[in-house]
CSV table of C-alpha atoms in Angstrom, one decimal:
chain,number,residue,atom,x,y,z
A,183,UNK,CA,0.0,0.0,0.0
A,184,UNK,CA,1.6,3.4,-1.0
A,185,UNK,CA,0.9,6.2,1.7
A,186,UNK,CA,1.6,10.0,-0.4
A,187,UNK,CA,3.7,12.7,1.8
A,188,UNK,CA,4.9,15.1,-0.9
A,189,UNK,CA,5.1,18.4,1.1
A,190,UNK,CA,7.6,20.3,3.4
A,191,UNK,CA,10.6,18.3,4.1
A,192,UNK,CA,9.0,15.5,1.8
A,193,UNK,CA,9.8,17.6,-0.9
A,194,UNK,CA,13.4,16.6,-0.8
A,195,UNK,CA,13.1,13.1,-0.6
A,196,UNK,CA,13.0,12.5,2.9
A,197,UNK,CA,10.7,10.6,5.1
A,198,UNK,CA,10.3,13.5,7.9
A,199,UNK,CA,9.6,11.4,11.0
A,200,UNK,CA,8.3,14.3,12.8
A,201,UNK,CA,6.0,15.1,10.9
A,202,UNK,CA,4.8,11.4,11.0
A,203,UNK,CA,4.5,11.2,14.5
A,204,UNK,CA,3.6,14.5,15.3
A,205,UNK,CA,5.9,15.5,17.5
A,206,UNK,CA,8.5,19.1,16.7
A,207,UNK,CA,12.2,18.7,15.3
A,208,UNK,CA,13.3,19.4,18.8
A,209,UNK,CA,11.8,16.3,21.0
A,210,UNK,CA,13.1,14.5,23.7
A,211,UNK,CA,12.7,10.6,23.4
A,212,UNK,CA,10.8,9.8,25.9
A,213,UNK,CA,8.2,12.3,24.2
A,214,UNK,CA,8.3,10.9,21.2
A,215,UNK,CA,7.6,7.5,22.7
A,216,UNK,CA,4.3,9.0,24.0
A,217,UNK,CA,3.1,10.4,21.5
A,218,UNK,CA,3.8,7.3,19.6
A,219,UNK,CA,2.1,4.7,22.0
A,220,UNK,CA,-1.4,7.2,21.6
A,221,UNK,CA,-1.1,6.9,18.1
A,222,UNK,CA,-0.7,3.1,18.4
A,223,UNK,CA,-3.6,2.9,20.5
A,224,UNK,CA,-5.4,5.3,17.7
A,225,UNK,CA,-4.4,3.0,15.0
A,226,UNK,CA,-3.8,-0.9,16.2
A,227,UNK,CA,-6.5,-3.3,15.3
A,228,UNK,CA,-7.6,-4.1,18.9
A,229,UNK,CA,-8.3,-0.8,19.8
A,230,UNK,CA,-9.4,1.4,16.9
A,231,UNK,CA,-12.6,3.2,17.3
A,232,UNK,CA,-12.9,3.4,13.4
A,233,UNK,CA,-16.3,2.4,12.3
A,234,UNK,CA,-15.5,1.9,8.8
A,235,UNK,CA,-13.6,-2.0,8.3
A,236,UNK,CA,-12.1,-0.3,5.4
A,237,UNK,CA,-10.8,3.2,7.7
A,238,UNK,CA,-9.8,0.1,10.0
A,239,UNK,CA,-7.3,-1.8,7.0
A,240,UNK,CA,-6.1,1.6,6.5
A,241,UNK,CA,-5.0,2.3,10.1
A,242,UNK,CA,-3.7,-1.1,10.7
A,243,UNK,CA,-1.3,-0.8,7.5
A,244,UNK,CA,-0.4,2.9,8.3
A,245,UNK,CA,0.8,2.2,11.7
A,246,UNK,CA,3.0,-1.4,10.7
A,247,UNK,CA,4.4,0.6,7.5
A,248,UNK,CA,4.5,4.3,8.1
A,249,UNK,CA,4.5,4.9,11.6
A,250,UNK,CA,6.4,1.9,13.3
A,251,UNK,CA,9.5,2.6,11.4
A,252,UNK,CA,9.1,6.1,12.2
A,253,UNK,CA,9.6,5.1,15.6
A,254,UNK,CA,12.1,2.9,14.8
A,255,UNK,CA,14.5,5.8,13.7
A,256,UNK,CA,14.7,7.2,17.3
A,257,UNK,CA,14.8,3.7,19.5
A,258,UNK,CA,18.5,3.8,19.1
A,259,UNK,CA,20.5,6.2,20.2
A,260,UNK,CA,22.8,5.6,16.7
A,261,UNK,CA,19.9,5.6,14.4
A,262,UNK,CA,18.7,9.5,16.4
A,263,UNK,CA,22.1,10.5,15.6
A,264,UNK,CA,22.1,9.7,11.7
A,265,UNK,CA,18.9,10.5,11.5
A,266,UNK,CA,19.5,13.7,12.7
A,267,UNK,CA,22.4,14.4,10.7
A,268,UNK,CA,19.9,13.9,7.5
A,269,UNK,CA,17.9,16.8,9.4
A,270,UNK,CA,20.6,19.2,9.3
A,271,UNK,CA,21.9,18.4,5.8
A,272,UNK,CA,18.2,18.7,4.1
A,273,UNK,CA,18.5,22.5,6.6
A,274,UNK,CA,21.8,23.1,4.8
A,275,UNK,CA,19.7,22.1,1.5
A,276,UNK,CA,16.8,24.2,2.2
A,277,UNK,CA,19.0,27.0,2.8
A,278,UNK,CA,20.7,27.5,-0.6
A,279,UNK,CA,17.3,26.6,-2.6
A,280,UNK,CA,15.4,29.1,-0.4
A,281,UNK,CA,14.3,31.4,-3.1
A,282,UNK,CA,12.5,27.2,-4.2
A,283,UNK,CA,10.8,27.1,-1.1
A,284,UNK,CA,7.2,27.9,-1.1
A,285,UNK,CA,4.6,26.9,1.6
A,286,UNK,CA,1.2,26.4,1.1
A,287,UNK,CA,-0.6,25.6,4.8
A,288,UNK,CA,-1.6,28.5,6.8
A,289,UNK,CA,0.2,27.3,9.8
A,290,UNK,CA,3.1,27.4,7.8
A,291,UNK,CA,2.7,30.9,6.4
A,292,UNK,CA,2.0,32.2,10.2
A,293,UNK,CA,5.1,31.0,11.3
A,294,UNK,CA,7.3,32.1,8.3
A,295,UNK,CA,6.3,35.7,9.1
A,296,UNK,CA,5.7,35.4,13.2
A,297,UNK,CA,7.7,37.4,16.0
A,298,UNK,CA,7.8,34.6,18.3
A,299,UNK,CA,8.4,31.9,15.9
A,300,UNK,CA,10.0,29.1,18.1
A,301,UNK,CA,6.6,29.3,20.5
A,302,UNK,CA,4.3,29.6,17.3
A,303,UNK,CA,5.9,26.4,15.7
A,304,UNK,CA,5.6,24.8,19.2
A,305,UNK,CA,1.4,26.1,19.7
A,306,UNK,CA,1.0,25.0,15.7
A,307,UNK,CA,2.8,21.3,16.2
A,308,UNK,CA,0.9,20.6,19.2
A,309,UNK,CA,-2.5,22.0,17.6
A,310,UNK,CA,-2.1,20.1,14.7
A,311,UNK,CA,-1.0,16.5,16.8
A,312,UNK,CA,-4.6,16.9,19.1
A,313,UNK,CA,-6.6,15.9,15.5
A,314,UNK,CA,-3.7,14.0,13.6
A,315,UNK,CA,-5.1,10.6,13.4
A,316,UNK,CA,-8.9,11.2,13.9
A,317,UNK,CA,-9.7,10.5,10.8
A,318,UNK,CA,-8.3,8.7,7.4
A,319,UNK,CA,-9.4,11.5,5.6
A,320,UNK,CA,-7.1,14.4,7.6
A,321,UNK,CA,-3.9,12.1,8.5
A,322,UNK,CA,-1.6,12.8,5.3
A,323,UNK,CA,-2.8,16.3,5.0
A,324,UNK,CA,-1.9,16.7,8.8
A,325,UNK,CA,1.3,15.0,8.3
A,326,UNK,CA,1.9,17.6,5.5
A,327,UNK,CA,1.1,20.7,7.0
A,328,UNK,CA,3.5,19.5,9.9
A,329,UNK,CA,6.5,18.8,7.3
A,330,UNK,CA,5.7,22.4,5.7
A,331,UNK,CA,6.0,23.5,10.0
A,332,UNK,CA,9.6,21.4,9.9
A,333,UNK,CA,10.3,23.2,6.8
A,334,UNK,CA,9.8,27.1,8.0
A,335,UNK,CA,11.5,26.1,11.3
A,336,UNK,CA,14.2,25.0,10.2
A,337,UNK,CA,15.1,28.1,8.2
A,338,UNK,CA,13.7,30.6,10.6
A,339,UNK,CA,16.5,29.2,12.4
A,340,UNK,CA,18.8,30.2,9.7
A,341,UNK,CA,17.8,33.5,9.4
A,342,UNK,CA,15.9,32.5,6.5
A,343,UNK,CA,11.9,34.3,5.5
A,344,UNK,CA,9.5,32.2,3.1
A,345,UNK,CA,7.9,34.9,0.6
A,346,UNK,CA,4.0,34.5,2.1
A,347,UNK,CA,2.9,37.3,-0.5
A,348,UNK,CA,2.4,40.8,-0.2
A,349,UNK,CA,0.0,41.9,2.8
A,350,UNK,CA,-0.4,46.1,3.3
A,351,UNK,CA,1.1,46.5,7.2
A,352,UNK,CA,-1.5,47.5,9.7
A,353,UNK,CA,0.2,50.8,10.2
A,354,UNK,CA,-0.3,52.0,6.4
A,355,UNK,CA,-3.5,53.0,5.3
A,356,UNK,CA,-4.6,52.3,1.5
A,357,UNK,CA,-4.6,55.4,-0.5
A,358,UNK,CA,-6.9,58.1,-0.8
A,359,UNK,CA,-8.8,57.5,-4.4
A,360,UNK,CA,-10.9,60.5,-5.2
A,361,UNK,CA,-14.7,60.1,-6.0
A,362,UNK,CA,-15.8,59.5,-9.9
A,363,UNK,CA,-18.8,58.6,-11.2
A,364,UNK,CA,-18.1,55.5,-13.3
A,365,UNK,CA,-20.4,53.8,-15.1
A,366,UNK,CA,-19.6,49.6,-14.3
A,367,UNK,CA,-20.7,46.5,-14.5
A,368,UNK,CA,-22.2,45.3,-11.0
A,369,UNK,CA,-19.8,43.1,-9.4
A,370,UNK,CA,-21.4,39.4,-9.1
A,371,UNK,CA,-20.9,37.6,-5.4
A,372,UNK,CA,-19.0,34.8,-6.1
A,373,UNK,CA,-20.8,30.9,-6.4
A,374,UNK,CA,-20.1,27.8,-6.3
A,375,UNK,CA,-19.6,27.5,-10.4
A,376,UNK,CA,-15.6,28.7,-9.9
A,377,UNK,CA,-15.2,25.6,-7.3
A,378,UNK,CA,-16.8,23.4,-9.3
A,379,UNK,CA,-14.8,24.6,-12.4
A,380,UNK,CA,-11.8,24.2,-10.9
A,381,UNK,CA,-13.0,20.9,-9.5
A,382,UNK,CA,-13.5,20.0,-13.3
A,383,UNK,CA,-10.3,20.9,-14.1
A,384,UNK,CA,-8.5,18.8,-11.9
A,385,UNK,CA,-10.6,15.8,-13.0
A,386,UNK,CA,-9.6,16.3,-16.1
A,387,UNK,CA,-6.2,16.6,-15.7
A,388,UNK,CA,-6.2,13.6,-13.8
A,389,UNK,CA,-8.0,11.8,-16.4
A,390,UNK,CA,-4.9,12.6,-19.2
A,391,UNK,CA,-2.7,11.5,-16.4
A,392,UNK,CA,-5.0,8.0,-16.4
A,393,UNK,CA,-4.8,7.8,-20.1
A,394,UNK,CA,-1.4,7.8,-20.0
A,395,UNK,CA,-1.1,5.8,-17.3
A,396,UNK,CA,0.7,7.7,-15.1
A,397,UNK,CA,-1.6,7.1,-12.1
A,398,UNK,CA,0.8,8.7,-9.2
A,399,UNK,CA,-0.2,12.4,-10.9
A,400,UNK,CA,-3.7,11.7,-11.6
A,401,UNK,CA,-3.9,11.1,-7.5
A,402,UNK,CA,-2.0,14.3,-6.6
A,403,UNK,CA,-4.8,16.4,-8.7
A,404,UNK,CA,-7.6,14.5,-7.3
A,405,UNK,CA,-6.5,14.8,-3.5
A,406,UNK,CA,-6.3,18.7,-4.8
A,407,UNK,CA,-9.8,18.7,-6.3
A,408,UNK,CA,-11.1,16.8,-2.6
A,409,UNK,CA,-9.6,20.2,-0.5
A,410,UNK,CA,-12.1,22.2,-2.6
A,411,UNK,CA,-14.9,19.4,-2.2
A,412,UNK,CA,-14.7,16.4,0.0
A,413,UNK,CA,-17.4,14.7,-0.8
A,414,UNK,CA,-17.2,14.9,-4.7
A,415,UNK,CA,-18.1,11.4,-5.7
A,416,UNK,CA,-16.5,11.6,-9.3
A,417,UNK,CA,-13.0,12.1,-7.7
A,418,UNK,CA,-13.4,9.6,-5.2
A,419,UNK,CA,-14.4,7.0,-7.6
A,420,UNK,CA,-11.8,8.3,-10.1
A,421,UNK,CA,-9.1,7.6,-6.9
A,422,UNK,CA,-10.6,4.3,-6.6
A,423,UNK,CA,-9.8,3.7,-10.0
A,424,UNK,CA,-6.1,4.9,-9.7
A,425,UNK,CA,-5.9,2.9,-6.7
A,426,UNK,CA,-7.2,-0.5,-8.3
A,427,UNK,CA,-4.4,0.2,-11.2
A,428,UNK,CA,-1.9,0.0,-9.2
A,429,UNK,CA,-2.5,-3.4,-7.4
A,430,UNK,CA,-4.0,-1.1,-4.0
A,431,UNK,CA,-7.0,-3.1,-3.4
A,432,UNK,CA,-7.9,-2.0,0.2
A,433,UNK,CA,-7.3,2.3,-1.2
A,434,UNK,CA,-9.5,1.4,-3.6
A,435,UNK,CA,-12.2,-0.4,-1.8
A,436,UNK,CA,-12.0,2.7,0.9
A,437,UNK,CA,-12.5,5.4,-2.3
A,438,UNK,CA,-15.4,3.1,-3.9
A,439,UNK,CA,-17.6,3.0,-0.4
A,440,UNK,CA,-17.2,6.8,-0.4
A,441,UNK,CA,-18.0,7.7,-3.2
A,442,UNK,CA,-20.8,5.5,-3.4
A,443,UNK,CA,-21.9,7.1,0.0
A,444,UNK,CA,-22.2,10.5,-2.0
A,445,UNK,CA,-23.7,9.4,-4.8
A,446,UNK,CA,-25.1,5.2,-5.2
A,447,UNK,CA,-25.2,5.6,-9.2
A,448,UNK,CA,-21.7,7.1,-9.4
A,449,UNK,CA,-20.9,4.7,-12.7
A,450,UNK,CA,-17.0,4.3,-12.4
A,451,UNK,CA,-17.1,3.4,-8.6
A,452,UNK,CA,-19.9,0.7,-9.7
A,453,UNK,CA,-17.4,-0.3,-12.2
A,454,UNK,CA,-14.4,-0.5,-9.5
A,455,UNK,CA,-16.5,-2.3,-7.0
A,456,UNK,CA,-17.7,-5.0,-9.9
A,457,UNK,CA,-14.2,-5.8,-10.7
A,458,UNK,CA,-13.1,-5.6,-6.8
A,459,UNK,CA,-15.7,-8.2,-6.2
A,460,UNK,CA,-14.1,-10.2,-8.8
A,461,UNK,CA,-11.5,-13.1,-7.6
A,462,UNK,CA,-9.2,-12.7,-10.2
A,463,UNK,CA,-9.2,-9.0,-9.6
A,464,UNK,CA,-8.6,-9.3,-6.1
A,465,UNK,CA,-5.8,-11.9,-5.8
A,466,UNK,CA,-4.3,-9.6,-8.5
A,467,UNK,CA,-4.8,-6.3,-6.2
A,468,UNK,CA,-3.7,-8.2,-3.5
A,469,UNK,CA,-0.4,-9.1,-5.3
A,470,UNK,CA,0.1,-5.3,-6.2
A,471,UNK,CA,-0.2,-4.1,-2.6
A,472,UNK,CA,2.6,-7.1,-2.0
A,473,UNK,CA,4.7,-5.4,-4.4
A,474,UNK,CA,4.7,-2.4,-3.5
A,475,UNK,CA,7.1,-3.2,-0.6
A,476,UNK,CA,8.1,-1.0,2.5
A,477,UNK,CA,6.4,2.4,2.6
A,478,UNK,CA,10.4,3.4,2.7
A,479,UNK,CA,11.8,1.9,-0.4
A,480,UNK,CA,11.6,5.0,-2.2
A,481,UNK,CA,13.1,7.2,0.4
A,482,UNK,CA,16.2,4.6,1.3
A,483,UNK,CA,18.2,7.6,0.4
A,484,UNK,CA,18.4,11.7,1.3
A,485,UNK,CA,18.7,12.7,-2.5
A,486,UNK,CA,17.4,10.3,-4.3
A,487,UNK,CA,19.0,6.9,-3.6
A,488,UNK,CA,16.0,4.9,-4.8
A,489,UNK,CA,13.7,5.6,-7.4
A,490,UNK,CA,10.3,6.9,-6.8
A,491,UNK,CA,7.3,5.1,-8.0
């Protein structure tokens, strides 16, 4: 099963175990073992509260893939010391390629322009850990936004500001226009038709991605077209479709039940679910969530030294 972390410290093709645990660059151990036995707790078998048996596949293979060997990297004292050593090379990395960086959570643009910054990226780490695993929908995106947190810290510590665009200061006031009688077109309160347009667009970018087969891309502009509506059930049954592509039965059992929730008659999750329900179909999904391996293969190396799938 592949689990998608593409932003902050991601970005540079490292598995930020922070952010994946939900606990700030700066943690003692015996913290991080805390928070990691709640999340265990959250997320084991016996004692998730997950309704969903398919939320409850999802959690059980998270925790054994992505978040065990998150832990693992701090158990030994050795493995806290490389590990951290990554952490301040992908600082030193960050650093050069600043004017690269960009940001996109609002924790994160907060704390690239915030006074206080080492007690705003402590509040905004600790805000963000309360809801990390409460739900499958919010645990990646959390883990993201934290990463993005790992990112501006790391060069606010440097002396480093993220560009967060241009804001008038409190102390300015806009500039006098003087009064004209214009003649204009009355300004229409904006609906729901740009969302859904841009909704459309992603679908449809997605869907050339699909055609081509390049199924990684076509999930990163769906995810993007669920921020602007959760509950779209085109892009979930699209997702479940990328999903049973690549051999990811259980992600794409999880994307057919919601978008079927949303709409019963959604015609390509009813087409997912047919196949699913299939025996050849699944013993071959199953083999393509065998495949895929440790959650880590692709990230084996700080720049690179596996290939992504």
């Amino acid at each position: 099963m592949s689990f998608e972390m593409t932003k902050g410290l991601f970005k540079f093709d490292f598995t930020d175990q922070h952010a994946i645990l939900g606990v700030p660059l700066d943690a003692e151990f015996n913290d991080i073992r805390k928070r990691y036995m709640k999340i265990v707790r959250r997320l084991h078998s016996d004692t998730c509260p997950f309704e969903n048996q398919a939320d409850k596949d999802w959690a059980n293979q998270f925790l054994s893939k992505v978040v065990n060997p998150a832990y693992n990297k701090f158990s030994k004292e050795s493995d806290r010391k490389e590990y951290n050593l990554l952490v301040t090379a992908i600082s030193k990395r960050a650093t050069k390629e600043k004017e690269k960086q960009q940001v996109e959570s609002a924790e994160a643009k907060q704390l690239a322009r915030a006074g206080n910054w080492e007690e705003t990226y402590k509040t905004a780490m600790s805000k963000l850990a309360d809801n990390q695993y409460e739900s499958v929908e919010q645990a990646l995106e959390v883990i993201n936004q934290m990463s993005e947190l790992n990112l501006v810290y790391l060069l606010r510590k440097e002396n480093v500001m993220i560009p967060t665009g241009v804001a008038t200061p409190k102390s300015e006031k806009p500039p006098k226009i003087e009064s004209k009688v214009v003649h204009q077109t009355p300004v229409v309160p904006p609906t729901t038709t740009n969302k859904d347009s841009l909704v459309e667009q992603n679908c449809r970018r997605a869907q050339g991605f699909m055609d081509s087969k390049n199924y990684a891309k076509a999930i990163l502009e769906l995810r993007e077209a669920q921020k602007r509506e959760p509950k779209n059930s085109k892009c979930h049954a699209m997702l479940a479709m990328c999903y049973l592509m690549q051999g990811q039965g259980t992600m794409a059992k999880l994307e057919v039940q919601k978008a079927l929730v949303s709409n019963p008659e959604e015609p390509m999750a009813l087409e997912v679910k047919k196949k699913l329900e299939q025996p050849a179909s699944g013993a071959k999904a199953k083999k393509g969530e065998d495949k895929q391996g440790g959650f880590f293969a692709s990230f084996s190396n700080l720049f690179g030294g596996g290939k992504k799938k």
